[in-house]
Short mmCIF file of C-alpha atoms in Angstrom, two decimals:
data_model
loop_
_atom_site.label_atom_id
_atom_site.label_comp_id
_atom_site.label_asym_id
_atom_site.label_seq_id
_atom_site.Cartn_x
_atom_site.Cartn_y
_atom_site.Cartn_z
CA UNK A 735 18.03 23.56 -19.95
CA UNK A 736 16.63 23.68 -16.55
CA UNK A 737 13.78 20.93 -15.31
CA UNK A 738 10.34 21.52 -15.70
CA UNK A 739 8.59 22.27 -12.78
CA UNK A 740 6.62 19.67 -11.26
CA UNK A 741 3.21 22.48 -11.14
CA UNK A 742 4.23 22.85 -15.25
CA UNK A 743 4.14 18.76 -15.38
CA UNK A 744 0.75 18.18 -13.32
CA UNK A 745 -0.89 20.98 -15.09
CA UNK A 746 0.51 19.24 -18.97
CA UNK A 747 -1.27 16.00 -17.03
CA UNK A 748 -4.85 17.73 -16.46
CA UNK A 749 -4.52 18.73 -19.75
CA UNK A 750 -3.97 15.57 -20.98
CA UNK A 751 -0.04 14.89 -21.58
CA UNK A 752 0.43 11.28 -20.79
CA UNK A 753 3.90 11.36 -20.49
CA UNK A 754 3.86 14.32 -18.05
CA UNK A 755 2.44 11.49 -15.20
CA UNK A 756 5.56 9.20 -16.15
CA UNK A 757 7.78 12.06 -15.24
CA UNK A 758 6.09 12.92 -12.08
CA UNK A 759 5.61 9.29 -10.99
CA UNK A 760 9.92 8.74 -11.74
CA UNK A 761 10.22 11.85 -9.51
CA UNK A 762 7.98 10.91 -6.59
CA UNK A 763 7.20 7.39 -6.92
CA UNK A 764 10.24 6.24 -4.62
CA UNK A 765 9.82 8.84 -1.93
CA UNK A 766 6.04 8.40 -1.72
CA UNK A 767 6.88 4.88 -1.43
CA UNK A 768 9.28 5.16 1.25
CA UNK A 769 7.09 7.90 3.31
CA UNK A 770 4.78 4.82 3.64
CA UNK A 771 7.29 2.39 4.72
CA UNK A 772 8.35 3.94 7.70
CA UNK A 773 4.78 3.56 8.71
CA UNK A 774 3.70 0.02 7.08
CA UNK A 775 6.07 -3.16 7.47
CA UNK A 776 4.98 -4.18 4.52
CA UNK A 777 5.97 -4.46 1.04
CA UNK A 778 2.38 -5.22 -1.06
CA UNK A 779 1.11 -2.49 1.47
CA UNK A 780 3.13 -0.05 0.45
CA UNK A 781 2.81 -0.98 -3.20
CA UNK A 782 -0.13 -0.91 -3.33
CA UNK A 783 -0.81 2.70 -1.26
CA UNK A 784 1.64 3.94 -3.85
CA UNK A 785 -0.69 3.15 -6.66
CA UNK A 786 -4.04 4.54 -4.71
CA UNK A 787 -1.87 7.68 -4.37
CA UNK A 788 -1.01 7.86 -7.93
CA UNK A 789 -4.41 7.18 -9.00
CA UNK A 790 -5.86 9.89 -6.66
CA UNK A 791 -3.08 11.76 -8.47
CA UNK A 792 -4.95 11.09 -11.50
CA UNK A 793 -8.71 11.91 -10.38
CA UNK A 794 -7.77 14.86 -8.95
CA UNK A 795 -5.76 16.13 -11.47
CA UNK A 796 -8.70 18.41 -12.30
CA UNK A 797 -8.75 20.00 -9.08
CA UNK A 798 -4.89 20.55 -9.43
CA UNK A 799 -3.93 24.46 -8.69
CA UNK A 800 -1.13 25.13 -10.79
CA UNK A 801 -0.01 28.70 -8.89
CA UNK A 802 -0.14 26.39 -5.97
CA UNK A 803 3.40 24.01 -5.19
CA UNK A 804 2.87 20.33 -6.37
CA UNK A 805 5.15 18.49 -3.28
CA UNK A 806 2.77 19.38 -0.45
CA UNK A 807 -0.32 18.79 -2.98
CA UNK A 808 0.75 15.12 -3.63
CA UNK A 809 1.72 14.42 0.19
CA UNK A 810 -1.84 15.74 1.19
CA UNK A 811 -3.37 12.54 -1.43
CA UNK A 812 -0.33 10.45 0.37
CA UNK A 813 -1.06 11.02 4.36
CA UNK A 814 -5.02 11.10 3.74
CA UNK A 815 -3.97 7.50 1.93
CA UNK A 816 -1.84 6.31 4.76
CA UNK A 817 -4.21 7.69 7.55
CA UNK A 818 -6.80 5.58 5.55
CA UNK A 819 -4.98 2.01 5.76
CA UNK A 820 -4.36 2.96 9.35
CA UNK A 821 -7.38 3.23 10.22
CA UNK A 822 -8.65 0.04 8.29
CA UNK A 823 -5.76 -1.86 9.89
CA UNK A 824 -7.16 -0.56 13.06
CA UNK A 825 -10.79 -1.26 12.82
CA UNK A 826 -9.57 -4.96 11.76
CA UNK A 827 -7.91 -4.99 15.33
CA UNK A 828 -11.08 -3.54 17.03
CA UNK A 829 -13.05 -6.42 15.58
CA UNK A 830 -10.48 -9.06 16.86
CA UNK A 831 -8.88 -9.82 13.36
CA UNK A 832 -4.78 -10.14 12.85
CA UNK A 833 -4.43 -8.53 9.57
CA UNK A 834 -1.56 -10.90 7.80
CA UNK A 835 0.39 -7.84 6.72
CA UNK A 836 2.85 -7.98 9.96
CA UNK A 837 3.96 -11.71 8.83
CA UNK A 838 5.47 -10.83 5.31
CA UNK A 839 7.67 -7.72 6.98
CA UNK A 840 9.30 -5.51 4.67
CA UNK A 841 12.89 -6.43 5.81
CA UNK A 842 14.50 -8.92 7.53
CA UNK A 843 17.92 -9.21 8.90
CA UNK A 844 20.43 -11.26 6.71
CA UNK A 845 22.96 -12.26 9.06
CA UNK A 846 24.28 -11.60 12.44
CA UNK A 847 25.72 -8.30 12.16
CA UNK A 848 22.68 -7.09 10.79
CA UNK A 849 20.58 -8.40 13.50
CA UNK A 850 21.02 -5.82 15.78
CA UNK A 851 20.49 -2.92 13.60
CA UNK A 852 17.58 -4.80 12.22
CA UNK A 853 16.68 -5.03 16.08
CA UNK A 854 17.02 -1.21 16.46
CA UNK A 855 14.70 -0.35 13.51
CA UNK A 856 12.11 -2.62 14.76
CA UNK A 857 12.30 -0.41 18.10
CA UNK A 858 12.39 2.75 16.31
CA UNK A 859 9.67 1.86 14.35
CA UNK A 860 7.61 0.66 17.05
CA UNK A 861 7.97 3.77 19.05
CA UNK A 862 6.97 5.69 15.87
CA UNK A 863 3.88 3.65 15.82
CA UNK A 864 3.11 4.39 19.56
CA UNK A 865 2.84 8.62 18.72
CA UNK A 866 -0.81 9.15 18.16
CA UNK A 867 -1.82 9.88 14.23
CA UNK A 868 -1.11 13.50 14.42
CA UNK A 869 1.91 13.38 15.79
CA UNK A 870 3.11 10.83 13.42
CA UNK A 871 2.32 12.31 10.22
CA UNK A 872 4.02 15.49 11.81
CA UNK A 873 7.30 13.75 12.78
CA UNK A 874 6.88 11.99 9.04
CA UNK A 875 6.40 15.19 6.96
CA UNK A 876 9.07 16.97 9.05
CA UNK A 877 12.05 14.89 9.45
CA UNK A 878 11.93 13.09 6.74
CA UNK A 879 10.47 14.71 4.20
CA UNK A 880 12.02 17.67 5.33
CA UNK A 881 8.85 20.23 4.83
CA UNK A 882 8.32 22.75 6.40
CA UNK A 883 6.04 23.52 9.80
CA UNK A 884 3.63 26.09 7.25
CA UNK A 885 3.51 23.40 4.38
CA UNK A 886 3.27 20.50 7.38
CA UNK A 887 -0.21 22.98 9.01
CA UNK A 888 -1.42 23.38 5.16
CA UNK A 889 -1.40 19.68 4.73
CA UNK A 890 -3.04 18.79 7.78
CA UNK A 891 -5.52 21.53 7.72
CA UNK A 892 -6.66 19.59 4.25
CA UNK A 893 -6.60 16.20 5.58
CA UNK A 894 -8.34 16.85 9.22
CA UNK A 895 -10.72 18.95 7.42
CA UNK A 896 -10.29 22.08 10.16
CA UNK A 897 -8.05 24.66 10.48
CA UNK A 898 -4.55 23.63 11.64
CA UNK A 899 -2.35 26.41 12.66
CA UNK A 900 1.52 26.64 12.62
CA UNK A 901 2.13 27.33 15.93
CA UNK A 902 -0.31 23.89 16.65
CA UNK A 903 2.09 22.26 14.32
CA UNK A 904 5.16 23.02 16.29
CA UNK A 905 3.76 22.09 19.80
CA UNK A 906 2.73 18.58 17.87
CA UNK A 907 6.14 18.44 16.53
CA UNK A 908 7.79 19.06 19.96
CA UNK A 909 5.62 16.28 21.88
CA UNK A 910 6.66 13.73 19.52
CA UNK A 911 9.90 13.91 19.06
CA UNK A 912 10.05 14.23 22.94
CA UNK A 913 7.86 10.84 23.49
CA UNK A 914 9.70 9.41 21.33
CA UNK A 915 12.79 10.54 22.82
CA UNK A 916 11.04 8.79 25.82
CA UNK A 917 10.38 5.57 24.34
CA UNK A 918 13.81 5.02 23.29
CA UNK A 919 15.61 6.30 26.41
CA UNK A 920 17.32 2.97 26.74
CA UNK A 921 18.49 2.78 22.84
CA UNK A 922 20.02 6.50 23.48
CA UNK A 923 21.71 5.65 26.64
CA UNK A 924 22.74 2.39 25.69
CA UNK A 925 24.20 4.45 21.98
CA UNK A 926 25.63 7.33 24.60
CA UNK A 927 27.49 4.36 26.49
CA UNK A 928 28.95 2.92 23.49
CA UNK A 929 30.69 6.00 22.53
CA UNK B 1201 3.17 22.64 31.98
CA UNK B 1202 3.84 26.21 32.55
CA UNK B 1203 7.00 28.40 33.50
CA UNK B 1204 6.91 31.54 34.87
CA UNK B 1205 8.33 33.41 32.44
CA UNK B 1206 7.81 31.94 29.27
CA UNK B 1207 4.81 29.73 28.27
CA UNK B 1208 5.68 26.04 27.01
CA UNK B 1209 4.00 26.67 23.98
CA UNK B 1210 6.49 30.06 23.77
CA UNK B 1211 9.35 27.81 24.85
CA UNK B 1212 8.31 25.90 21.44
CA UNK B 1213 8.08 28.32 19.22
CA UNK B 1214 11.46 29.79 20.38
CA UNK B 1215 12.96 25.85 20.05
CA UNK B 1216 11.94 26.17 16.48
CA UNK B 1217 13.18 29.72 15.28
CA UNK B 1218 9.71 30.87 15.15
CA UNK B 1219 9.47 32.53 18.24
CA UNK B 1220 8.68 36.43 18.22
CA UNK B 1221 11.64 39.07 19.07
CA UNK B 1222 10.21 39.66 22.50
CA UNK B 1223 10.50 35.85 23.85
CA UNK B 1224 13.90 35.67 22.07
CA UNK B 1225 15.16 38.49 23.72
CA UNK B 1226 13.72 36.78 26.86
CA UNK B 1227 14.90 33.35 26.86
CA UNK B 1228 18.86 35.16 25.99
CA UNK B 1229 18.38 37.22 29.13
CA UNK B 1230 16.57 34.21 31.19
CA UNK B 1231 18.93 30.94 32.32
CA UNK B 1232 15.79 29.26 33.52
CA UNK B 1233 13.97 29.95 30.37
CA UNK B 1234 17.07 29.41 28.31
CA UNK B 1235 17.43 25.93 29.94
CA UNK B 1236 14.22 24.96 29.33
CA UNK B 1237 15.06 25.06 25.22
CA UNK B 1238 17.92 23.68 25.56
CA UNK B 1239 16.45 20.92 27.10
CA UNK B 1240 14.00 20.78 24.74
CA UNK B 1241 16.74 21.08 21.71
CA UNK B 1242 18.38 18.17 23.27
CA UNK B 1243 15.00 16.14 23.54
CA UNK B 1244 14.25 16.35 19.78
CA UNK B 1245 17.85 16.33 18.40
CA UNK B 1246 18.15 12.77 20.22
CA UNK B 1247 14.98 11.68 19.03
CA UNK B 1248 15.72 13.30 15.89
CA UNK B 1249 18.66 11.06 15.57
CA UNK B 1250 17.12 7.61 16.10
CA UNK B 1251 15.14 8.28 13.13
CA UNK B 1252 18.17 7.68 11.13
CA UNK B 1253 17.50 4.46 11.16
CA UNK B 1254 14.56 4.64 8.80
CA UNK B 1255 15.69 6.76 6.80
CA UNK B 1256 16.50 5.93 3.10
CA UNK B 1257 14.86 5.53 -0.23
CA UNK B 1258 14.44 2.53 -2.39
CA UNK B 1259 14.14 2.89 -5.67
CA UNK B 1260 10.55 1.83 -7.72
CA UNK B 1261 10.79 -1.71 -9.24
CA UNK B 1262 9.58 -1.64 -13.13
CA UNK B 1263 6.95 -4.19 -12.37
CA UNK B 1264 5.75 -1.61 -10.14
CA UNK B 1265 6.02 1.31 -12.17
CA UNK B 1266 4.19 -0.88 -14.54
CA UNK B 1267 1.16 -1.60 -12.42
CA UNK B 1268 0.86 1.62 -11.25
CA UNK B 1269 0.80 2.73 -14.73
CA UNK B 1270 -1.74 -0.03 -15.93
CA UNK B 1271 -4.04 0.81 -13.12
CA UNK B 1272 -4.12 4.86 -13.87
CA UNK B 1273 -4.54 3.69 -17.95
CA UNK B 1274 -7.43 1.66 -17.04
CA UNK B 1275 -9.31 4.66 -14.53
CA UNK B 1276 -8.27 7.17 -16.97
CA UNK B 1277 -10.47 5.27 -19.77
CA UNK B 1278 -13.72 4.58 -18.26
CA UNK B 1279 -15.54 0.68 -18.27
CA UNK B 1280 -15.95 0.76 -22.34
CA UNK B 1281 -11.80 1.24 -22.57
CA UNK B 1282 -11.40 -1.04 -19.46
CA UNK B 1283 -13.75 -3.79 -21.13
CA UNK B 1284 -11.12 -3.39 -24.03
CA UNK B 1285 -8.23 -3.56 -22.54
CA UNK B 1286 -9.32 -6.32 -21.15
CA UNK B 1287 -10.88 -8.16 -24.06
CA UNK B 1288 -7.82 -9.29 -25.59
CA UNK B 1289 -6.98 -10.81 -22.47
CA UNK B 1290 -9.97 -12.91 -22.11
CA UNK B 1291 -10.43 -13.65 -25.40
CA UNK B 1292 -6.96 -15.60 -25.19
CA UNK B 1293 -7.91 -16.71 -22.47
CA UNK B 1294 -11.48 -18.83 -22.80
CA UNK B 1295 -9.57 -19.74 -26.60
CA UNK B 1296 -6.75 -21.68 -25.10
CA UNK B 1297 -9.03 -23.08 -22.58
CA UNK B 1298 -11.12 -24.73 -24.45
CA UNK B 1299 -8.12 -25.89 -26.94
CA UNK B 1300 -6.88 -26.97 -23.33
CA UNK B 1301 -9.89 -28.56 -22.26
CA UNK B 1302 -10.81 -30.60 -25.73
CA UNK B 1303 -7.03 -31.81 -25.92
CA UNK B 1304 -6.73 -33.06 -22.39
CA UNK B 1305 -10.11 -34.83 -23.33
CA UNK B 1306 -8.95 -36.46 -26.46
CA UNK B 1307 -5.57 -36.98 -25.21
CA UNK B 1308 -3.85 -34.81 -27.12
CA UNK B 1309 -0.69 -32.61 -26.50
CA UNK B 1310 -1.10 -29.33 -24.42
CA UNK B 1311 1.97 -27.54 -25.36
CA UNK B 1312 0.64 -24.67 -27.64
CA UNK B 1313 -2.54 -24.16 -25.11
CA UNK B 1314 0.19 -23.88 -22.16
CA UNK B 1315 2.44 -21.60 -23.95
CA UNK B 1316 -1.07 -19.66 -24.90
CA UNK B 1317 -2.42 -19.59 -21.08
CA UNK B 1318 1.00 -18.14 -19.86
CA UNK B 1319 -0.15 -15.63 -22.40
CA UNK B 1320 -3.17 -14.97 -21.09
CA UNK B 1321 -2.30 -14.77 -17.43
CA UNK B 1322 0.26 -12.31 -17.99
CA UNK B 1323 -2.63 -9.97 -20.22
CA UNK B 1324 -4.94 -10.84 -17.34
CA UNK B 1325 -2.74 -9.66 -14.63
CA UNK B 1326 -2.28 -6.29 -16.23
CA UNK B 1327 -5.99 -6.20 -16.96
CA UNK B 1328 -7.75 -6.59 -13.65
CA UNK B 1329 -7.86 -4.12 -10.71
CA UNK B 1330 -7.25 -5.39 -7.40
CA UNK B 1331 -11.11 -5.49 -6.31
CA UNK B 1332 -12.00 -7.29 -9.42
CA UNK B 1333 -9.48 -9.46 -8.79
CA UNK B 1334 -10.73 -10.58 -5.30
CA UNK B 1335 -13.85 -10.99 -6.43
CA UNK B 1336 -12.92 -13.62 -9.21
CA UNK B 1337 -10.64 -15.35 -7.22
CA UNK B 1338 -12.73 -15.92 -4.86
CA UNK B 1339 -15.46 -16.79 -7.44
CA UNK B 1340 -13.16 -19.72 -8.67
CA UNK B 1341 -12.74 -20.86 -5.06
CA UNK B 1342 -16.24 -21.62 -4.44
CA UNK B 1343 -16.71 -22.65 -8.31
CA UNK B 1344 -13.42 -25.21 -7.54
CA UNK B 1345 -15.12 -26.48 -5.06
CA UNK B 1346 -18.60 -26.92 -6.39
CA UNK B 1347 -16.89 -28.16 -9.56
CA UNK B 1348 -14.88 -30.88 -8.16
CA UNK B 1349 -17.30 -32.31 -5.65
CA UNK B 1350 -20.30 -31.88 -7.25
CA UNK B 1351 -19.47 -33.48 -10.75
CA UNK B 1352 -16.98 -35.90 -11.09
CA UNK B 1353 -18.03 -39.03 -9.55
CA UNK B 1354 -15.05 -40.62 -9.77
CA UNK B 1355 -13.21 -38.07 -7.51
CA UNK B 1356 -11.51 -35.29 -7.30
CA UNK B 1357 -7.50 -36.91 -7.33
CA UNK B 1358 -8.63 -40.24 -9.64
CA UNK B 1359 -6.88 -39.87 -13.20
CA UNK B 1360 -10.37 -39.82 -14.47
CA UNK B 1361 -10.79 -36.73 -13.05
CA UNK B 1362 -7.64 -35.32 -13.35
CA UNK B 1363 -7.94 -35.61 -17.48
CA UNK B 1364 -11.31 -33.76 -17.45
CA UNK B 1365 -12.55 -30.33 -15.91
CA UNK B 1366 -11.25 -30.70 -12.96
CA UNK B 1367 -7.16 -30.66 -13.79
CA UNK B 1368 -6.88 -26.91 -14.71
CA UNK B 1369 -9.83 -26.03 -12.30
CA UNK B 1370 -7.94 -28.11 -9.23
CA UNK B 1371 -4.46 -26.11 -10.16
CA UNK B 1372 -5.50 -22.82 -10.61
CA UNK B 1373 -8.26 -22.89 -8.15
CA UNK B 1374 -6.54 -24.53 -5.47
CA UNK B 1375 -3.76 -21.46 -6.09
CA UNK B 1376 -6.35 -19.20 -5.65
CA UNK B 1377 -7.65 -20.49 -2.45
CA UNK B 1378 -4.88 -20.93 -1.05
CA UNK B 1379 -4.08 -17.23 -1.71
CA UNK B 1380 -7.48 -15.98 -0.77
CA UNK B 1381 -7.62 -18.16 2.29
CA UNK B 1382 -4.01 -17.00 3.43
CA UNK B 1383 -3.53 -13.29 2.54
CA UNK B 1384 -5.37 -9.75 2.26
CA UNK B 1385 -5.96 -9.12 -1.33
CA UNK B 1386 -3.50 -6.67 -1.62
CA UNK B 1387 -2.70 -5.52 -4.87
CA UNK B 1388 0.18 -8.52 -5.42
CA UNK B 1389 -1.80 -10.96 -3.97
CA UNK B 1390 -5.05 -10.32 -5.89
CA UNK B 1391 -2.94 -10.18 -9.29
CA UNK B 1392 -1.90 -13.43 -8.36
CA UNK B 1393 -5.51 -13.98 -7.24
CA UNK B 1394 -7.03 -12.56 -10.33
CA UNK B 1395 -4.85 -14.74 -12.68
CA UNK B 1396 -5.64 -17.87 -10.98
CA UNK B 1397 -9.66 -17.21 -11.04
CA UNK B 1398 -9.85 -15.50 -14.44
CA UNK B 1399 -7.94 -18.50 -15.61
CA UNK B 1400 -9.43 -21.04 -14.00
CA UNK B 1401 -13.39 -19.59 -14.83
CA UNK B 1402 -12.14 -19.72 -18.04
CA UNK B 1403 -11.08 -23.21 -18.52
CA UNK B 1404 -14.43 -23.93 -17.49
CA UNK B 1405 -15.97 -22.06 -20.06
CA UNK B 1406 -13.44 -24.02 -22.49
CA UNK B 1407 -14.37 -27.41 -21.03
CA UNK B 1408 -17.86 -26.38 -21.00
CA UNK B 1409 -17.81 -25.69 -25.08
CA UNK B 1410 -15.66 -28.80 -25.33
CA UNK B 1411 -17.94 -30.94 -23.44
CA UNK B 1412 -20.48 -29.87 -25.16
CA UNK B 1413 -18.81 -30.45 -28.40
CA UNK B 1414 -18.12 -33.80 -27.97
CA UNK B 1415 -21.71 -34.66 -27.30
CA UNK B 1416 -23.55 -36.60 -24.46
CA UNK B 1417 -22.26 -35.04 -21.42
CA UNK B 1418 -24.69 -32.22 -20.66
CA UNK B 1419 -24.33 -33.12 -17.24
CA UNK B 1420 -21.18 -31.30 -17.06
CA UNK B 1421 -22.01 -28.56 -18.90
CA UNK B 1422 -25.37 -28.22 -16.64
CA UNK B 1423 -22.97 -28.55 -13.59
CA UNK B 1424 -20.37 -26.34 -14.89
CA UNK B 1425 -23.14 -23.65 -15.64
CA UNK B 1426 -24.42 -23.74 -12.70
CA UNK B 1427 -20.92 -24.03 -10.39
CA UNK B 1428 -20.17 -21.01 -11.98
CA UNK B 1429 -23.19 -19.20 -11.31
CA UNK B 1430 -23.61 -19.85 -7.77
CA UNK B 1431 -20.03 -19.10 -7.25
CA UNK B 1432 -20.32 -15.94 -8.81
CA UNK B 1433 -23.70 -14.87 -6.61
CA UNK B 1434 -21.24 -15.75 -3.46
CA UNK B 1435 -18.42 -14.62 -4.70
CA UNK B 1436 -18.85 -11.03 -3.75
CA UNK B 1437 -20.16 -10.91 0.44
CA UNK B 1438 -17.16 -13.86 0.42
CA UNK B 1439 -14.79 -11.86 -0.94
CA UNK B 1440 -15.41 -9.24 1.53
CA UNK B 1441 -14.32 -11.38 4.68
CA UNK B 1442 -11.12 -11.05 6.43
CA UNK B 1443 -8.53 -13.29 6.17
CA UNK B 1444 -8.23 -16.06 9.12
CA UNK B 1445 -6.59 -14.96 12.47
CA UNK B 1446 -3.13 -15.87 12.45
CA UNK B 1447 -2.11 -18.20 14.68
CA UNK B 1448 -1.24 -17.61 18.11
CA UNK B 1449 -2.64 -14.02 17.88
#
């Protein structure tokens, strides 16, 4: 028999099928989870922008268009959500707080040999950091979520709240994979060396 | 930047298969165009490849799927189903205190009202949201502190003190503190926070009912009443602050 489409689940949901969500949340849960770890260090952070996702899953659900696909719906609720605790974690910085979140990381290496790949994330990480937010939630949707530059322009025109073409889409794609490409000149040489 | 043939943002589309036939068919018959791309392919391939590192999916603990499902149970039923939910919880809760409270008074043993609270603090940490929860833990901060130095004259550490209000308020508070004090109420923390404070407000209430069952000590119910008041009236602008600097930041 083959799976029920998530569109079929969401719309059981709005009409009121508990047990629809617990399918949905088993199928996302873990990937929503891990699209906000590459961008928060932090386990309770990402926990807990999980469950505001999921609940903004749930208040929406009204507004849910079944004829439209669920996966970019559900990463629209999940970038406005991370763009959110971005911007909180920033204003915190502008008033000359240190939020506590970068002292409980999400990983930490557990012995020698892990150090130095533990090393490399932090750099990798970093440099994703550095893009500016547009560029970031590009390079997130794209590489690893693997979507699609027209899905990636539908998202964004929802979340910016303006019209955000394709072709716009691409150029932002382009400049941050080559800054980061920039940014990590040394790790690629250094890898290019090795070999 | 601009080429002479092609446009960067031409160059772009063409990098990405979505370029139209006419700057395909230039960049195949253009090495200075064609270059260009390839560079450009090489740029975000390498880039492309460092990403590896973060790449990977960790599966959803059950205690999270479990909060995340308590939380959307609790918005999809409105305050009256929320008040509910959590009813049972509280219940438990102010029952064992003030078994808790009258047997530490009288000296008696606390096992059942321990096995009871660990009862109750596992209800209450399903029950309460995370801004509820930073609001009572906070709330039993400042009603810890009120508590302790404003009515036990013997001190807060003397065993005097220790046998009355102040033992379950001084543990549970002094968690909650702590935790307010050294994190952001993030959801974990304030579940942690939101035990501690809903626990420790309501071992006041129990030592309140036991105080006052036991006769001739309306001072501590007048000071518990009040402790628990103010705090509450604070406990909301408090709970709003940020957490302290860390150090050397």
């Amino acid at each position: 028999m083959p799976e029920e489409s998530d569109e079929s689940l969401m719309a059981r949901y709005a009409g009121g099928d508990a047990a629809a969500f617990d399918t949905l949340f088993r199928r996302y849960a873990a990937r929503i989870r891990a699209f906000f770890s590459r961008s928060f260090n932090n386990s309770a952070i990402c926990d807990d922008l999980l469950q505001t996702t999921f609940l903004k899953l749930h208040h929406g659900r009204e507004n849910f268009d079944s004829a439209q696909p669920f996966r970019p719906w559900i990463y629209t609720l999940a970038t406005r959500v991370s763009i959110d605790e971005l911007r909180r974690q920033y204003r915190s910085r502008a008033q000359g707080e240190t939020s506590l979140d970068t002292l409980t990381p999400l990983e930490e290496p557990r012995d020698s040999a892990s150090a130095e790949t533990f090393e490399l994330r932090r750099r990798v990480r970093r440099a994703l950091e550095s893009l500016p937010e547009a560029q970031r939630t590009v390079v997130l949707l794209h590489r690893f979520e693997g979507m699609t530059f027209s899905e990636i322009a539908g998202i964004l025109t929802t979340v910016e709240g303006r019209d955000v073409h394709e072709g716009a889409v691409r150029v932002r794609a382009f400049r941050a994979y080559a800054t980061l490409r920039s940014e990590l000149i040394e790790v690629i040489e250094r890898a290019g060396v090795a070999q | 930047m601009t080429h002479a043939h092609l446009s960067e943002e031409e160059c772009i589309d063409v990098l990405w298969s979505a370029g139209s036939s006419a700057a395909i068919a230039h960049v195949s018959s253009c090495e200075s165009c064609a270059e260009i791309v390839a560079s450009m392919k090489r740029e975000c391939i390498e880039a492309q490849a460092q990403l590896t590192l973060l790449e990977g999916v960790t599966p959803v603990s059950p205690a999270l799927t479990a909060q995340v499902r308590a939380a959307v149970f609790h918005a999809q039923g409105g305050i009256a189903k929320r008040a509910l939910a959590g009813l049972p919880a509280a219940v438990i809760a102010i029952a064992t205190a003030a078994l808790f409270g009258g047997h530490v008074l009288h000296g008696h043993r606390v096992t059942l009202p321990l096995v009871l609270w660990a009862l109750a603090i596992v209800a209450l940490r399903l029950a309460m949201t995370r801004h509820a929860a930073s609001v009572a833990g906070t709330t039993v901060a400042l009603s810890l502190v009120l508590s302790v130095f404003g009515d036990v004259p013997a001190g807060p550490f003397s065993v005097a003190a220790l046998r009355s209000c102040a033992s379950v308020e001084l543990l549970f508070g002094a968690v909650a503190g702590v935790t307010c004090v050294l994190s952001n109420p993030t959801r974990k923390t304030a579940s942690l926070i939101a035990t501690c404070g809903a626990g420790a407000l309501a071992a006041q209430a129990g030592v309140t009912v036991a105080c006052h069952a036991t006769g001739g000590m309306m001072h501590t119910l007048f000071a518990h009443t009040l402790g628990v008041a103010l705090a509450m009236v604070l406990a909301v602008p408090v709970s709003r602050l940020r957490p302290l600097r860390a150090v050397g930041a």
